[in-house]
Short mmCIF file of C-alpha atoms in Angstrom, two decimals:
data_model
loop_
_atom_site.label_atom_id
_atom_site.label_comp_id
_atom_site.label_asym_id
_atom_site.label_seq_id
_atom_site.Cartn_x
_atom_site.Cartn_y
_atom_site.Cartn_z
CA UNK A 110 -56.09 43.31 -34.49
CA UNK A 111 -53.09 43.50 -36.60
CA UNK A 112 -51.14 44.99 -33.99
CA UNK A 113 -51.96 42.25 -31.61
CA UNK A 114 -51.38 39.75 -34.15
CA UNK A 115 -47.81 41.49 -34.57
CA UNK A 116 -47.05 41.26 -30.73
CA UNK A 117 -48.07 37.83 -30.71
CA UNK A 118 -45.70 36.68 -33.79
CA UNK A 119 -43.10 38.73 -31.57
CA UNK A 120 -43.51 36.98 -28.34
CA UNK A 121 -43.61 33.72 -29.99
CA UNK A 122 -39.95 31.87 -30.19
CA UNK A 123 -39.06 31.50 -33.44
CA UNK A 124 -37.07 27.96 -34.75
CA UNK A 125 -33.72 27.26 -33.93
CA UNK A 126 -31.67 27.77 -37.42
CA UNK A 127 -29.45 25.08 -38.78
CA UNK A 128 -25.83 27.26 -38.63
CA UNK A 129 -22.48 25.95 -38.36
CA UNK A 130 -20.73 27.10 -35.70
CA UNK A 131 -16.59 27.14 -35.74
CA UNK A 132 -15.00 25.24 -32.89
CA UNK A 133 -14.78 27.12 -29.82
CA UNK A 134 -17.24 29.87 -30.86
CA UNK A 135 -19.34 31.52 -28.09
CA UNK A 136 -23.07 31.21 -28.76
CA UNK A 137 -25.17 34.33 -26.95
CA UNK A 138 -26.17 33.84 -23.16
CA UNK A 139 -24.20 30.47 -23.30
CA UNK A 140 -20.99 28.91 -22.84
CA UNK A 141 -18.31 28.55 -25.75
CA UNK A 142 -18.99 25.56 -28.11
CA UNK A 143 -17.15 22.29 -27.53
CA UNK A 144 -16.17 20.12 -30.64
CA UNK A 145 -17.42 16.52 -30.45
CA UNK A 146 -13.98 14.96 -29.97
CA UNK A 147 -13.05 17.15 -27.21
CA UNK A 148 -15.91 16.54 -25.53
CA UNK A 149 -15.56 13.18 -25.75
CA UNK A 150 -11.99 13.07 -24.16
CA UNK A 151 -13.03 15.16 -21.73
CA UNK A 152 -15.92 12.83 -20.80
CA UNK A 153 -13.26 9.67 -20.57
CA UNK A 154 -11.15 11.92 -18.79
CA UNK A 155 -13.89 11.58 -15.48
CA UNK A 156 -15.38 8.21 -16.54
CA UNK A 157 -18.85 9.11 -17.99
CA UNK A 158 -17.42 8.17 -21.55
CA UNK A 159 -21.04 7.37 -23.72
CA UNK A 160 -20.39 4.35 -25.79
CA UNK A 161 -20.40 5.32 -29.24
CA UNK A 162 -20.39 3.06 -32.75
CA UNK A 163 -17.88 3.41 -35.29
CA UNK A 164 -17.99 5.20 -39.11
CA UNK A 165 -19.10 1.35 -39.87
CA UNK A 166 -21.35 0.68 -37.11
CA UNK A 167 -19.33 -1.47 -35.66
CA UNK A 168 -18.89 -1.23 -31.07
CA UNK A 169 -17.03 0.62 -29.72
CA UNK A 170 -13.43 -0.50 -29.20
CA UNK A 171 -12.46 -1.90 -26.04
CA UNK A 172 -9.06 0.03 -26.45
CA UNK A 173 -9.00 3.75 -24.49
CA UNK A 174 -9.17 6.45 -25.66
CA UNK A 175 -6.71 8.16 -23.15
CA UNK A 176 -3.79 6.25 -21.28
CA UNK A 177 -3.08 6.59 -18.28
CA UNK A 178 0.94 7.23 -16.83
CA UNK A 179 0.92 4.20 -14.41
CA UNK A 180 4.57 2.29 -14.83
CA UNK A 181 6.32 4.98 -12.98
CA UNK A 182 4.17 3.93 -10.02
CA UNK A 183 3.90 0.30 -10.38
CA UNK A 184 7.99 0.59 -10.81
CA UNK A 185 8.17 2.60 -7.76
CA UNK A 186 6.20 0.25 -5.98
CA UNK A 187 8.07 -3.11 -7.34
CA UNK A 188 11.52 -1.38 -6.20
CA UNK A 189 10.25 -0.15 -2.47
CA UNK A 190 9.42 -3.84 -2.09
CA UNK A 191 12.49 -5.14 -3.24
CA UNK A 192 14.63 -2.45 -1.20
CA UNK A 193 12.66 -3.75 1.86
CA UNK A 194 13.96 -7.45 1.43
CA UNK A 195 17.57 -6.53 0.51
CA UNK A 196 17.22 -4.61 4.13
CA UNK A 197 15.75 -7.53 5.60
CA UNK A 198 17.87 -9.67 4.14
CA UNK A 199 21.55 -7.83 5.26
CA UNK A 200 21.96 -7.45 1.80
CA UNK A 201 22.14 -3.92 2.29
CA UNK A 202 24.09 -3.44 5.15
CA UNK A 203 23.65 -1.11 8.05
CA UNK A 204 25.83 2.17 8.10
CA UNK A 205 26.85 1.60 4.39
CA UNK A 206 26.07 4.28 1.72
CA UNK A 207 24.26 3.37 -1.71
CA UNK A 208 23.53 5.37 -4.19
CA UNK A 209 20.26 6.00 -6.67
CA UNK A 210 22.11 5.54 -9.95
CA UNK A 211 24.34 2.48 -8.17
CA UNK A 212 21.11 0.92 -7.13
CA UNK A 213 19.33 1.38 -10.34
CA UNK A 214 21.61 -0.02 -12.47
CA UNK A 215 21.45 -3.11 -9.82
CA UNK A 216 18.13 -3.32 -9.99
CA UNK A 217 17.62 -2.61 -13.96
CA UNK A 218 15.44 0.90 -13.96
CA UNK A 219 16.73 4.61 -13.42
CA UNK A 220 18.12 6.46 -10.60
CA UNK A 221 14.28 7.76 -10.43
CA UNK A 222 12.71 5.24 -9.05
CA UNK A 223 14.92 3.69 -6.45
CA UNK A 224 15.30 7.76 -5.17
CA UNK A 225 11.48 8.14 -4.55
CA UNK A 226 11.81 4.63 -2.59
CA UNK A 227 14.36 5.79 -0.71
CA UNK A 228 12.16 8.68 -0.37
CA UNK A 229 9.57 6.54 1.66
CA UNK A 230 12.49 4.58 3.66
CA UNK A 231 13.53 7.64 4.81
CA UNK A 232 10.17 8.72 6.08
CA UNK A 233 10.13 5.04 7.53
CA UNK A 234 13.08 5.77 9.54
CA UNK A 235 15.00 2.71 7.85
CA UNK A 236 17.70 5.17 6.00
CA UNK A 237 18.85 8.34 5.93
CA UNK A 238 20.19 11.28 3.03
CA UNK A 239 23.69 11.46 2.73
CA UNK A 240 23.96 14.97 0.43
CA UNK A 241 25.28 14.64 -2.38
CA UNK A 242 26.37 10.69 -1.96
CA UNK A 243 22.90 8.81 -1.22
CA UNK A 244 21.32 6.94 1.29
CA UNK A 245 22.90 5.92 4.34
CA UNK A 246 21.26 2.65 6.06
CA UNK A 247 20.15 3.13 9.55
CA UNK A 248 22.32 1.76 12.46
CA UNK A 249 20.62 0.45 15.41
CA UNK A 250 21.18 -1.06 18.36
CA UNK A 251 20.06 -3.70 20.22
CA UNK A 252 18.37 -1.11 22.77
CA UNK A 253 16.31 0.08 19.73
CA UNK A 254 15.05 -3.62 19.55
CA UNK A 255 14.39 -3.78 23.08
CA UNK A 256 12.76 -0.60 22.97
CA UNK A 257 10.49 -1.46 19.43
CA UNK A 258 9.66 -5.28 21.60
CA UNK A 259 8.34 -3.22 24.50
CA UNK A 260 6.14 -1.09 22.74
CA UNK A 261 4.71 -3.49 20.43
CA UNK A 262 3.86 -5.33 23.90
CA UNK A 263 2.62 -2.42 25.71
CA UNK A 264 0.07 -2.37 22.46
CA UNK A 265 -0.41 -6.06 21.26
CA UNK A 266 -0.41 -7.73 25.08
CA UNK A 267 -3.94 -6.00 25.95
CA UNK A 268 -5.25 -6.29 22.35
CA UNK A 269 -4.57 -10.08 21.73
CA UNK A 270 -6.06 -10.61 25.71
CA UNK A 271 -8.89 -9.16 24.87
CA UNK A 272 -9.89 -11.10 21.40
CA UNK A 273 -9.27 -13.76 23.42
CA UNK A 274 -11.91 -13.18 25.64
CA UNK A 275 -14.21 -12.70 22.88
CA UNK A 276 -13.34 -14.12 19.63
CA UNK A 277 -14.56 -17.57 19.14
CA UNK A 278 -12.41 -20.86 18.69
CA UNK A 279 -13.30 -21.30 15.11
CA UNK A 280 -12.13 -18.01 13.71
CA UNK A 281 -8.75 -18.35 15.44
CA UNK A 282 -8.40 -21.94 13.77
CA UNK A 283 -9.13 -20.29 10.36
CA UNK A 284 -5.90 -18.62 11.09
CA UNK A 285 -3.98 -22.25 11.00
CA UNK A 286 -2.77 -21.60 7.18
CA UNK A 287 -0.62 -18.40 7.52
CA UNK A 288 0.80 -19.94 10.73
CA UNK A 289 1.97 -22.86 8.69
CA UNK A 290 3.49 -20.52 6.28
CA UNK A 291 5.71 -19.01 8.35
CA UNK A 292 6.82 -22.52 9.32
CA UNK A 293 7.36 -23.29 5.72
CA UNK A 294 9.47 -20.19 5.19
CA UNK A 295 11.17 -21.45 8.01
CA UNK A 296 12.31 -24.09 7.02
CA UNK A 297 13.62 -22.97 3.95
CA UNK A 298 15.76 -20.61 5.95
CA UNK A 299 14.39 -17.68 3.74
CA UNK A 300 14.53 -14.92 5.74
CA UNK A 301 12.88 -12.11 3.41
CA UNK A 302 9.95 -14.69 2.86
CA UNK A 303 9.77 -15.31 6.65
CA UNK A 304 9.29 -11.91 7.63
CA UNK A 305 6.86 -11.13 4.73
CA UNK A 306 4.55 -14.08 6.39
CA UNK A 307 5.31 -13.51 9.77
CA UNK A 308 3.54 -9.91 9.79
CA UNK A 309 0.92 -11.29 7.54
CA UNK A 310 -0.11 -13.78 10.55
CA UNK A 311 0.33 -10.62 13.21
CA UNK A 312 -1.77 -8.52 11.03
CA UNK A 313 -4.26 -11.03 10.48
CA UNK A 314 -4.50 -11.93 14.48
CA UNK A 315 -4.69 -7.71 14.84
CA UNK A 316 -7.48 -7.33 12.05
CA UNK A 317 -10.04 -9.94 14.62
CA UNK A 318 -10.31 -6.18 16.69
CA UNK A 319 -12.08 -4.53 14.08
CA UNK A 320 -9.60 -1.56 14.40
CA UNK A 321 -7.52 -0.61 11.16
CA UNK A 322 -5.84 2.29 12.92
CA UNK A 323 -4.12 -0.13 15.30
CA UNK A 324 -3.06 -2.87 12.66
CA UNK A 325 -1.52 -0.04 10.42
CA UNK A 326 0.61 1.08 13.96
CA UNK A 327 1.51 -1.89 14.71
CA UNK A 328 2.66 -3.46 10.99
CA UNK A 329 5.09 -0.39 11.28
CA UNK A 330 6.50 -1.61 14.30
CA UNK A 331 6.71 -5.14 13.35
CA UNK A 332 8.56 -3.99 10.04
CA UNK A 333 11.26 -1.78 12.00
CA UNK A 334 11.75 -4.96 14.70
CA UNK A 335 12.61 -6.90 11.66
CA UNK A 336 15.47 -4.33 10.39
CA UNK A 337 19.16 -6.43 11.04
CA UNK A 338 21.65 -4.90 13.49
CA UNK A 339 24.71 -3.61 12.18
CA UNK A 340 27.23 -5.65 12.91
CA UNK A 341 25.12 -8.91 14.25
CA UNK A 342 25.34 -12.24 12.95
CA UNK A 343 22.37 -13.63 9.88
CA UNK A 344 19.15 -15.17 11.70
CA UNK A 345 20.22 -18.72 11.22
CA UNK A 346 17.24 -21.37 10.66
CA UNK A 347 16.91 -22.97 13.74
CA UNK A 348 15.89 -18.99 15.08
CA UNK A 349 13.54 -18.79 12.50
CA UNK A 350 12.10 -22.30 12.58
CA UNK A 351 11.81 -21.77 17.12
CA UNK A 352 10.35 -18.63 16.25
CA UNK A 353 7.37 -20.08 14.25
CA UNK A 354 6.52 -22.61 15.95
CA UNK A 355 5.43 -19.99 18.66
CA UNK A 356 2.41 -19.05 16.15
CA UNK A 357 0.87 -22.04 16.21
CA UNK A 358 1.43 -22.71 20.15
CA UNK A 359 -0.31 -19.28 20.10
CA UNK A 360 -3.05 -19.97 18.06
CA UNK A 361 -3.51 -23.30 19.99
CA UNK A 362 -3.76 -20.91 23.86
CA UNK A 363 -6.00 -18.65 21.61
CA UNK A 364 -8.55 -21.76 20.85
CA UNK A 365 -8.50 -22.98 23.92
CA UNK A 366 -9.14 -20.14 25.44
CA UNK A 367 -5.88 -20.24 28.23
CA UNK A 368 -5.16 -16.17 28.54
CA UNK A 369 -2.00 -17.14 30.87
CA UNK A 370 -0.61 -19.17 28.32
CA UNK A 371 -1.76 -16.16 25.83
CA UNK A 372 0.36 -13.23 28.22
CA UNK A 373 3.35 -15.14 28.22
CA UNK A 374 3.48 -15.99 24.55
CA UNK A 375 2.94 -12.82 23.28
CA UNK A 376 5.53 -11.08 25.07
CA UNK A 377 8.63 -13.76 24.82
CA UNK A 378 7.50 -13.67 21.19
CA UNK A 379 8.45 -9.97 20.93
CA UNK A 380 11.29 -10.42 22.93
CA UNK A 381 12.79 -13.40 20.69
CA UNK A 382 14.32 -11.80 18.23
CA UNK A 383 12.43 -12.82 14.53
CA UNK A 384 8.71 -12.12 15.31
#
């Protein structure tokens, strides 16, 4: 009996003992021990941080624990968008040269920045690497218009048809606003803001099909149509102001359902010159 009391004590598991255990020290069959503060980074890290109190109880701060890196991004961003107006805008000029550090300094931020911009213009097709000197900005022609107004047609023409067929009168009224804002840019005679609102009303028109692929083709398009030719005079208002006024006589064929009316708008709009 004692012997099987003996095996018994020995099969039993004993208690766990109290021990304190150096940080990083491997416990048998099991991983290394994490201290409490790493783990808790490392749980913020993947956002399944556990709320925890403060030495006095208090809540947890709303402040946390780990930063993130996001200006470099966000500047990025901010100086893509502002390249794309000054190219808009003629204010940098096709077939001239500008450099990172030139650029930055005109824009207030490093050479850093405007050069991974650039980067993405590049891919665009809007300017090219000059070694050692910077970014040249694409020349084109007014064949390359032609060209860009031909296949936006040979994509748009069929699309915008067939929402007409389909799409019912209210949802093209609901449009109404962003036509009016490309009248009111217009007006003003601002290009950069005109072209800004003139592919938000295309895009919006483009979204009605449902598919994203298309809109994302054809915003890239509408952006390169709306690159200046070297050389060629500014858009002056009255082109601008003619050239709006075609989205609302559009969205007024749309709603009433005239597809004629629809085919010939939507190709002498890509032929005009601003939209």
């Amino acid at each position: 009996m004692e012997r099987s009391r003996a095996r018994d004590d020995a099969a039993r598991p004993s208690a766990p003992r109290e021990r304190a255990s150096s940080p990083g020290e491997t416990r048998a069959g099991g991983p290394p021990r994490v201290p409490e503060q790493a783990r808790g980074e490392h749980r913020h890290e993947h956002g399944h941080d556990t709320p925890r109190t403060g030495q006095d109880g208090s809540a947890p701060s709303a402040e946390p624990a780990v930063r993130r890196p996001v200006r470099r991004h966000s500047v990025r961003g901010q100086i893509l968008a502002a390249l794309r107006t000054a190219l808009v805008s003629g204010e940098l000029a096709p077939g001239q040269v500008y450099s990172g550090p030139a650029l930055g300094e005109r824009f207030g931020v490093s050479a850093t920045p405007v050069r991974e911009a650039m980067q993405q213009l590049v891919l665009e097709g809007a300017v090219e690497v000059v070694p050692n000197r910077g970014f040249r900005v694409a020349e084109r022609t007014a064949r390359d218009l032609a060209e860009l107004a031909e296949v936006r047609a040979l994509i748009e023409v069929p699309v915008m048809l067939g929402l007409a067929r389909t799409v019912a009168a209210e949802r093209w009224a609901e449009l109404r606003p962003l036509a009016e804002a490309t009248t009111e840019a217009a007006a003003c005679g601002d290009l950069a803001a005109y072209a800004e609102r003139d592919r938000a009303f295309h895009g919006a028109l483009l979204r009605l099909s449902g598919n994203h692929q298309l809109v994302m083709v054809a915003d890239e398009l509408h952006r390169r149509a709306q690159w200046p030719l070297a050389g060629a005079p500014r858009t002056i208002r009255a082109a601008l102001v003619a050239d709006a006024a075609e989205h609302s006589a559009l969205l007024d064929a749309l709603i009433a359902g005239d597809l004629p009316a629809v085919r010939t708008l939507v190709r002498e709009h890509f032929t005009g010159g601003a939209g």
